[in-house]
PDB file of C-alpha atoms in Angstrom:
ATOM      1  CA  MET A1117     103.363  99.693  90.127  1.00  0.00           C
ATOM      2  CA  ARG A1118     102.150 100.082  93.582  1.00  0.00           C
ATOM      3  CA  GLY A1119     103.857 101.795  96.119  1.00  0.00           C
ATOM      4  CA  PRO A1120     104.189 101.102 100.056  1.00  0.00           C
ATOM      5  CA  LEU A1121     101.173 100.623 102.276  1.00  0.00           C
ATOM      6  CA  THR A1122     102.295 101.759 106.034  1.00  0.00           C
ATOM      7  CA  LEU A1123      99.102 100.302 108.387  1.00  0.00           C
ATOM      8  CA  THR A1124      98.404 101.212 111.366  1.00  0.00           C
ATOM      9  CA  VAL A1125      96.155  99.328 114.391  1.00  0.00           C
ATOM     10  CA  ALA A1126      94.829 101.877 116.799  1.00  0.00           C
ATOM     11  CA  GLN A1127      93.024 101.254 119.952  1.00  0.00           C
ATOM     12  CA  PRO A1128      91.625 104.785 121.215  1.00  0.00           C
ATOM     13  CA  PRO A1129      89.729 105.417 124.692  1.00  0.00           C
ATOM     14  CA  THR A1130      85.623 105.313 123.949  1.00  0.00           C
ATOM     15  CA  VAL A1131      82.948 106.631 125.250  1.00  0.00           C
ATOM     16  CA  GLY A1132      79.931 104.663 125.354  1.00  0.00           C
ATOM     17  CA  HIS A1133      77.235 106.253 123.310  1.00  0.00           C
ATOM     18  CA  ASP A1134      79.195 109.496 122.439  1.00  0.00           C
ATOM     19  CA  VAL A1135      80.025 109.718 119.007  1.00  0.00           C
ATOM     20  CA  ALA A1136      81.295 113.290 119.017  1.00  0.00           C
ATOM     21  CA  ALA A1137      83.800 112.309 121.484  1.00  0.00           C
ATOM     22  CA  ASN A1138      84.875 109.426 119.954  1.00  0.00           C
ATOM     23  CA  ALA A1139      85.226 110.938 116.589  1.00  0.00           C
ATOM     24  CA  LEU A1140      87.860 113.565 118.371  1.00  0.00           C
ATOM     25  CA  ALA A1141      89.455 110.650 119.984  1.00  0.00           C
ATOM     26  CA  HIS A1142      89.603 108.583 116.691  1.00  0.00           C
ATOM     27  CA  ALA A1143      90.718 111.901 115.198  1.00  0.00           C
ATOM     28  CA  ASP A1144      93.737 112.347 117.312  1.00  0.00           C
ATOM     29  CA  ALA A1145      94.724 108.739 115.961  1.00  0.00           C
ATOM     30  CA  VAL A1146      94.947 109.450 112.817  1.00  0.00           C
ATOM     31  CA  ARG A1147      96.717 112.333 113.285  1.00  0.00           C
ATOM     32  CA  THR A1148      99.508 110.386 115.193  1.00  0.00           C
ATOM     33  CA  ALA A1149     100.050 107.740 112.630  1.00  0.00           C
ATOM     34  CA  GLY A1150     100.401 110.216 110.518  1.00  0.00           C
ATOM     35  CA  ALA A1151     102.872 112.023 111.855  1.00  0.00           C
ATOM     36  CA  MET A1152     104.740 108.889 112.608  1.00  0.00           C
ATOM     37  CA  ARG A1153     104.627 108.378 108.888  1.00  0.00           C
ATOM     38  CA  ASP A1154     106.206 111.478 107.951  1.00  0.00           C
ATOM     39  CA  GLY A1155     109.257 110.511 109.903  1.00  0.00           C
ATOM     40  CA  ASP A1156     109.731 107.306 106.964  1.00  0.00           C
ATOM     41  CA  ALA A1157     112.649 108.247 104.954  1.00  0.00           C
ATOM     42  CA  GLN A1158     110.466 107.175 102.292  1.00  0.00           C
ATOM     43  CA  PRO A1159     107.135 107.955 102.799  1.00  0.00           C
ATOM     44  CA  ALA A1160     104.565 105.533 102.359  1.00  0.00           C
ATOM     45  CA  ALA A1161     101.846 105.328  98.858  1.00  0.00           C
ATOM     46  CA  GLY A1162      99.199 104.800 100.991  1.00  0.00           C
ATOM     47  CA  GLN A1163      98.190 105.035 104.663  1.00  0.00           C
ATOM     48  CA  VAL A1164      95.335 103.284 106.828  1.00  0.00           C
ATOM     49  CA  VAL A1165      94.468 103.523 110.431  1.00  0.00           C
ATOM     50  CA  LEU A1166      92.478 100.316 111.369  1.00  0.00           C
ATOM     51  CA  PHE A1167      90.199 100.321 114.505  1.00  0.00           C
ATOM     52  CA  PRO A1168      88.245  98.319 116.778  1.00  0.00           C
ATOM     53  CA  GLU A1169      84.785  97.154 116.119  1.00  0.00           C
ATOM     54  CA  MET A1170      81.814  99.369 117.093  1.00  0.00           C
ATOM     55  CA  SER A1171      84.921 101.977 118.265  1.00  0.00           C
ATOM     56  CA  LEU A1172      82.516 104.707 117.360  1.00  0.00           C
ATOM     57  CA  THR A1173      79.843 104.154 119.672  1.00  0.00           C
ATOM     58  CA  GLY A1174      81.552 101.636 122.196  1.00  0.00           C
ATOM     59  CA  TYR A1175      80.337  97.660 122.289  1.00  0.00           C
ATOM     60  CA  GLU A1176      76.977  98.830 123.234  1.00  0.00           C
ATOM     61  CA  LEU A1177      74.173  96.555 121.365  1.00  0.00           C
ATOM     62  CA  ASP A1178      71.752  99.483 121.821  1.00  0.00           C
ATOM     63  CA  ALA A1179      73.716 102.351 120.418  1.00  0.00           C
ATOM     64  CA  ALA A1180      71.953 104.368 117.233  1.00  0.00           C
ATOM     65  CA  PRO A1181      73.216 103.405 114.142  1.00  0.00           C
ATOM     66  CA  VAL A1182      75.813 105.912 113.119  1.00  0.00           C
ATOM     67  CA  ASP A1183      75.309 107.783 109.371  1.00  0.00           C
ATOM     68  CA  PRO A1184      77.584 108.157 106.830  1.00  0.00           C
ATOM     69  CA  ASP A1185      76.779 111.881 106.379  1.00  0.00           C
ATOM     70  CA  ASP A1186      76.781 112.458 110.262  1.00  0.00           C
ATOM     71  CA  ALA A1187      78.479 115.892 111.142  1.00  0.00           C
ATOM     72  CA  ARG A1188      80.089 114.730 113.806  1.00  0.00           C
ATOM     73  CA  LEU A1189      82.165 112.244 111.741  1.00  0.00           C
ATOM     74  CA  ALA A1190      83.880 115.669 110.379  1.00  0.00           C
ATOM     75  CA  PRO A1191      87.032 115.552 112.665  1.00  0.00           C
ATOM     76  CA  ILE A1192      87.617 112.183 111.426  1.00  0.00           C
ATOM     77  CA  VAL A1193      87.323 113.399 107.709  1.00  0.00           C
ATOM     78  CA  ASP A1194      89.761 116.444 108.539  1.00  0.00           C
ATOM     79  CA  ALA A1195      92.433 114.027 110.203  1.00  0.00           C
ATOM     80  CA  CYS A1196      92.440 111.877 107.108  1.00  0.00           C
ATOM     81  CA  ARG A1197      92.505 114.993 104.394  1.00  0.00           C
ATOM     82  CA  GLU A1198      95.357 116.205 106.319  1.00  0.00           C
ATOM     83  CA  THR A1199      97.112 112.902 106.314  1.00  0.00           C
ATOM     84  CA  GLY A1200      96.273 110.966 103.181  1.00  0.00           C
ATOM     85  CA  SER A1201      94.831 108.386 105.288  1.00  0.00           C
ATOM     86  CA  LEU A1202      91.693 105.714 104.849  1.00  0.00           C
ATOM     87  CA  ALA A1203      90.483 105.232 108.786  1.00  0.00           C
ATOM     88  CA  LEU A1204      88.192 101.876 108.981  1.00  0.00           C
ATOM     89  CA  VAL A1205      85.721 102.894 111.432  1.00  0.00           C
ATOM     90  CA  GLY A1206      83.329 100.595 113.734  1.00  0.00           C
ATOM     91  CA  ALA A1207      79.722 101.769 114.105  1.00  0.00           C
ATOM     92  CA  PRO A1208      76.276 100.823 114.149  1.00  0.00           C
ATOM     93  CA  VAL A1209      75.424 101.116 110.740  1.00  0.00           C
ATOM     94  CA  THR A1210      71.933 100.654 108.277  1.00  0.00           C
ATOM     95  CA  GLY A1211      71.269  98.084 105.858  1.00  0.00           C
ATOM     96  CA  ASP A1212      68.200  97.504 103.276  1.00  0.00           C
ATOM     97  CA  LYS A1213      65.377  98.321 104.808  1.00  0.00           C
ATOM     98  CA  GLY A1214      66.411  99.652 107.595  1.00  0.00           C
ATOM     99  CA  HIS A1215      68.257  96.157 109.404  1.00  0.00           C
ATOM    100  CA  ARG A1216      70.625  97.517 111.673  1.00  0.00           C
ATOM    101  CA  HIS A1217      73.863  95.912 111.451  1.00  0.00           C
ATOM    102  CA  ILE A1218      77.431  96.272 112.746  1.00  0.00           C
ATOM    103  CA  GLY A1219      79.977  98.103 110.067  1.00  0.00           C
ATOM    104  CA  VAL A1220      83.132  99.110 109.386  1.00  0.00           C
ATOM    105  CA  LEU A1221      82.841 102.883 108.313  1.00  0.00           C
ATOM    106  CA  ALA A1222      85.501 104.095 105.669  1.00  0.00           C
ATOM    107  CA  VAL A1223      86.768 107.383 106.349  1.00  0.00           C
ATOM    108  CA  ASP A1224      88.536 109.597 103.772  1.00  0.00           C
ATOM    109  CA  GLY A1225      89.511 113.214 103.551  1.00  0.00           C
ATOM    110  CA  GLY A1226      86.199 113.413 100.893  1.00  0.00           C
ATOM    111  CA  GLY A1227      83.784 111.932 103.690  1.00  0.00           C
ATOM    112  CA  ALA A1228      82.667 108.446 105.023  1.00  0.00           C
ATOM    113  CA  ARG A1229      80.386 105.513 103.435  1.00  0.00           C
ATOM    114  CA  VAL A1230      79.913 102.005 104.959  1.00  0.00           C
ATOM    115  CA  ALA A1231      82.519  99.595 103.530  1.00  0.00           C
ATOM    116  CA  TYR A1232      81.564  96.437 105.572  1.00  0.00           C
ATOM    117  CA  ARG A1233      78.622  94.875 107.189  1.00  0.00           C
ATOM    118  CA  LYS A1234      79.887  92.140 109.682  1.00  0.00           C
ATOM    119  CA  MET A1235      78.044  89.095 108.621  1.00  0.00           C
ATOM    120  CA  PHE A1236      78.715  86.234 111.396  1.00  0.00           C
ATOM    121  CA  LEU A1237      77.246  87.696 114.750  1.00  0.00           C
ATOM    122  CA  GLY A1238      77.923  85.993 118.055  1.00  0.00           C
ATOM    123  CA  GLY A1239      76.939  86.233 121.717  1.00  0.00           C
ATOM    124  CA  ALA A1240      73.819  88.421 121.921  1.00  0.00           C
ATOM    125  CA  GLU A1241      73.956  90.349 118.698  1.00  0.00           C
ATOM    126  CA  PRO A1242      71.825  88.630 116.887  1.00  0.00           C
ATOM    127  CA  ALA A1243      68.818  89.847 119.030  1.00  0.00           C
ATOM    128  CA  HIS A1244      70.684  93.344 118.050  1.00  0.00           C
ATOM    129  CA  PHE A1245      71.523  93.050 114.458  1.00  0.00           C
ATOM    130  CA  THR A1246      71.209  91.392 111.011  1.00  0.00           C
ATOM    131  CA  PRO A1247      74.044  89.555 109.402  1.00  0.00           C
ATOM    132  CA  GLY A1248      75.682  91.480 106.858  1.00  0.00           C
ATOM    133  CA  PRO A1249      75.351  90.007 103.234  1.00  0.00           C
ATOM    134  CA  THR A1250      79.147  89.684 101.366  1.00  0.00           C
ATOM    135  CA  PRO A1251      82.768  89.500 101.626  1.00  0.00           C
ATOM    136  CA  THR A1252      84.052  92.928 100.696  1.00  0.00           C
ATOM    137  CA  VAL A1253      87.456  94.614  99.615  1.00  0.00           C
ATOM    138  CA  VAL A1254      88.719  98.150  99.668  1.00  0.00           C
ATOM    139  CA  GLU A1255      91.741  99.189  97.352  1.00  0.00           C
ATOM    140  CA  VAL A1256      94.485 101.559  98.421  1.00  0.00           C
ATOM    141  CA  ALA A1257      97.338 102.509  96.195  1.00  0.00           C
ATOM    142  CA  GLY A1258      96.728  99.469  94.997  1.00  0.00           C
ATOM    143  CA  TRP A1259      96.673  97.435  97.474  1.00  0.00           C
ATOM    144  CA  ARG A1260      93.424  95.216  98.320  1.00  0.00           C
ATOM    145  CA  LEU A1261      92.146  94.765 101.668  1.00  0.00           C
ATOM    146  CA  GLY A1262      89.831  92.728 103.074  1.00  0.00           C
ATOM    147  CA  LEU A1263      87.694  93.610 105.430  1.00  0.00           C
ATOM    148  CA  ALA A1264      86.040  91.585 108.774  1.00  0.00           C
ATOM    149  CA  VAL A1265      84.957  92.108 112.433  1.00  0.00           C
ATOM    150  CA  CYS A1266      85.402  90.129 115.515  1.00  0.00           C
ATOM    151  CA  LYS A1267      83.645  86.779 115.377  1.00  0.00           C
ATOM    152  CA  ASP A1268      84.498  86.640 111.285  1.00  0.00           C
ATOM    153  CA  THR A1269      87.802  85.783 111.713  1.00  0.00           C
ATOM    154  CA  GLY A1270      87.048  82.473 113.005  1.00  0.00           C
ATOM    155  CA  VAL A1271      84.704  81.013 110.626  1.00  0.00           C
ATOM    156  CA  PRO A1272      87.110  80.181 107.959  1.00  0.00           C
ATOM    157  CA  GLU A1273      84.910  80.212 105.614  1.00  0.00           C
ATOM    158  CA  HIS A1274      84.465  84.275 105.738  1.00  0.00           C
ATOM    159  CA  ALA A1275      88.621  84.197 105.192  1.00  0.00           C
ATOM    160  CA  ALA A1276      88.216  81.826 102.608  1.00  0.00           C
ATOM    161  CA  ALA A1277      85.437  83.757 100.748  1.00  0.00           C
ATOM    162  CA  THR A1278      87.299  87.405 101.685  1.00  0.00           C
ATOM    163  CA  ALA A1279      90.761  85.722 100.016  1.00  0.00           C
ATOM    164  CA  ALA A1280      89.214  84.388  96.370  1.00  0.00           C
ATOM    165  CA  LEU A1281      88.348  87.902  95.733  1.00  0.00           C
ATOM    166  CA  GLY A1282      92.181  88.793  96.113  1.00  0.00           C
ATOM    167  CA  ILE A1283      93.544  90.711  98.560  1.00  0.00           C
ATOM    168  CA  ASP A1284      96.812  91.312  99.857  1.00  0.00           C
ATOM    169  CA  ALA A1285      95.764  91.490 103.840  1.00  0.00           C
ATOM    170  CA  TYR A1286      92.937  90.700 105.923  1.00  0.00           C
ATOM    171  CA  LEU A1287      92.166  93.499 108.562  1.00  0.00           C
ATOM    172  CA  ALA A1288      90.123  92.948 111.257  1.00  0.00           C
ATOM    173  CA  GLY A1289      88.255  95.467 114.293  1.00  0.00           C
ATOM    174  CA  ALA A1290      87.608  93.319 117.459  1.00  0.00           C
ATOM    175  CA  VAL A1291      86.230  93.222 120.709  1.00  0.00           C
ATOM    176  CA  ASP A1292      87.575  90.683 123.061  1.00  0.00           C
ATOM    177  CA  ALA A1293      88.215  89.513 126.916  1.00  0.00           C
ATOM    178  CA  PRO A1294      91.290  90.111 128.024  1.00  0.00           C
ATOM    179  CA  HIS A1295      92.375  85.992 127.832  1.00  0.00           C
ATOM    180  CA  GLU A1296      90.323  85.918 124.403  1.00  0.00           C
ATOM    181  CA  SER A1297      94.113  87.625 123.180  1.00  0.00           C
ATOM    182  CA  VAL A1298      95.415  84.296 122.630  1.00  0.00           C
ATOM    183  CA  VAL A1299      92.232  83.919 120.279  1.00  0.00           C
ATOM    184  CA  GLN A1300      93.338  86.459 117.800  1.00  0.00           C
ATOM    185  CA  GLN A1301      96.681  85.380 117.675  1.00  0.00           C
ATOM    186  CA  GLN A1302      95.224  81.570 116.912  1.00  0.00           C
ATOM    187  CA  ARG A1303      92.963  82.791 114.505  1.00  0.00           C
ATOM    188  CA  ALA A1304      95.078  85.129 112.734  1.00  0.00           C
ATOM    189  CA  ALA A1305      98.406  82.477 112.509  1.00  0.00           C
ATOM    190  CA  ARG A1306      95.323  80.179 110.776  1.00  0.00           C
ATOM    191  CA  ILE A1307      94.393  83.273 108.564  1.00  0.00           C
ATOM    192  CA  THR A1308      98.083  83.548 107.088  1.00  0.00           C
ATOM    193  CA  ALA A1309      98.905  80.005 107.062  1.00  0.00           C
ATOM    194  CA  ALA A1310      96.066  79.390 104.639  1.00  0.00           C
ATOM    195  CA  HIS A1311      96.052  82.369 102.434  1.00  0.00           C
ATOM    196  CA  ARG A1312      99.533  84.080 102.701  1.00  0.00           C
ATOM    197  CA  VAL A1313      98.528  87.330 103.119  1.00  0.00           C
ATOM    198  CA  ARG A1314      99.076  89.518 106.261  1.00  0.00           C
ATOM    199  CA  VAL A1315      96.425  90.285 108.685  1.00  0.00           C
ATOM    200  CA  ALA A1316      95.337  93.272 111.138  1.00  0.00           C
ATOM    201  CA  ILE A1317      93.078  92.954 114.273  1.00  0.00           C
ATOM    202  CA  ALA A1318      92.811  96.262 116.094  1.00  0.00           C
ATOM    203  CA  SER A1319      91.463  95.267 119.698  1.00  0.00           C
ATOM    204  CA  PHE A1320      89.336  97.163 121.574  1.00  0.00           C
ATOM    205  CA  ALA A1321      91.170  98.643 124.667  1.00  0.00           C
ATOM    206  CA  GLY A1322      89.273  99.375 128.074  1.00  0.00           C
ATOM    207  CA  GLY A1323      85.743  98.927 129.441  1.00  0.00           C
ATOM    208  CA  THR A1324      83.523  98.839 127.771  1.00  0.00           C
ATOM    209  CA  GLY A1325      79.276  98.083 126.984  1.00  0.00           C
ATOM    210  CA  GLY A1326      78.170  94.004 126.513  1.00  0.00           C
ATOM    211  CA  GLY A1327      79.021  93.171 129.503  1.00  0.00           C
ATOM    212  CA  TYR A1328      83.256  94.004 128.942  1.00  0.00           C
ATOM    213  CA  THR A1329      84.407  95.873 132.218  1.00  0.00           C
ATOM    214  CA  GLU A1330      87.912  94.791 130.745  1.00  0.00           C
ATOM    215  CA  THR A1331      89.103  94.115 127.035  1.00  0.00           C
ATOM    216  CA  ALA A1332      91.628  92.632 125.433  1.00  0.00           C
ATOM    217  CA  GLY A1333      93.936  95.473 123.683  1.00  0.00           C
ATOM    218  CA  ARG A1334      97.053  94.192 122.220  1.00  0.00           C
ATOM    219  CA  SER A1335      96.032  94.973 118.463  1.00  0.00           C
ATOM    220  CA  ARG A1336      98.938  93.454 116.777  1.00  0.00           C
ATOM    221  CA  ILE A1337     100.068  92.725 112.851  1.00  0.00           C
ATOM    222  CA  TRP A1338     101.372  89.846 111.472  1.00  0.00           C
ATOM    223  CA  ALA A1339     103.273  89.719 108.367  1.00  0.00           C
ATOM    224  CA  SER A1340     101.812  86.790 105.322  1.00  0.00           C
ATOM    225  CA  ASP A1341     104.409  84.548 107.071  1.00  0.00           C
ATOM    226  CA  GLY A1342     102.581  84.320 110.514  1.00  0.00           C
ATOM    227  CA  GLN A1343     105.250  86.630 112.593  1.00  0.00           C
ATOM    228  CA  VAL A1344     103.559  89.426 114.279  1.00  0.00           C
ATOM    229  CA  VAL A1345     105.429  92.920 113.252  1.00  0.00           C
ATOM    230  CA  ALA A1346     103.772  95.380 114.948  1.00  0.00           C
ATOM    231  CA  GLU A1347     101.712  94.840 118.599  1.00  0.00           C
ATOM    232  CA  VAL A1348     100.749  97.326 121.616  1.00  0.00           C
ATOM    233  CA  GLY A1349      99.821  96.863 124.946  1.00  0.00           C
ATOM    234  CA  PRO A1350      96.270  96.306 126.453  1.00  0.00           C
ATOM    235  CA  GLN A1351      96.019  99.891 127.684  1.00  0.00           C
ATOM    236  CA  PRO A1352      93.412 102.779 125.899  1.00  0.00           C
ATOM    237  CA  GLY A1353      95.082 105.058 123.548  1.00  0.00           C
ATOM    238  CA  GLU A1354      97.643 103.067 122.291  1.00  0.00           C
ATOM    239  CA  LEU A1355      98.926 102.155 118.512  1.00  0.00           C
ATOM    240  CA  ALA A1356     101.010 100.051 116.379  1.00  0.00           C
ATOM    241  CA  ARG A1357     101.909 100.301 112.470  1.00  0.00           C
ATOM    242  CA  ALA A1358     103.629  98.800 110.068  1.00  0.00           C
ATOM    243  CA  THR A1359     105.375  99.251 106.248  1.00  0.00           C
ATOM    244  CA  PHE A1360     104.794  96.862 103.687  1.00  0.00           C
ATOM    245  CA  SER A1361     106.164  97.129 100.493  1.00  0.00           C
TER     246      SER A1361
END
């Protein structure tokens, strides 16, 4: 039987285009989440730390793609190895034929890989990126976690196609303006009601590119009945977590 899963949503401070500095901030968040877990009476079997959309570069539409073998990711790999965590990190990535995608890197103690490429692009993104091909699930300690990025969460067909793969939770990184925090709540409510799965959104905090002088923050985790079980405020550097069994 699978053991408990601890899920953390993090919104680290981010410097535009500075992957090395941002990787250190991500590593700090992973270690902080791991230290919080160590205080539990019954440590979870799996530890996942979810980060916002394009968290490694900032929401910079012209940012260079990040290769999974990039040496600048080493601090995150080290932090994941020390804490037994999987970090789901937002970054621009490449795909077939050199196309640029908005991606999710899955980072653990053994290294990094591209786990997902955003399927539904919004705003100015189509001028810079190509949609990803398929929904994706990652498995951690027996838990099946469906992945999404920002606008994906607003497309019912995406949640349905991901849920059809058999998932326990639907995880998304996002970049939204402060007034759009309520939109995240509405989308999570729809997904939990339709598919009875847990939902987590790691929401970018602080200013970034793409015209976002401010972003929403307020990352949250919802139980499968739609109730918020963990949330943080709008400031960079905050994180929240929940353990599911």
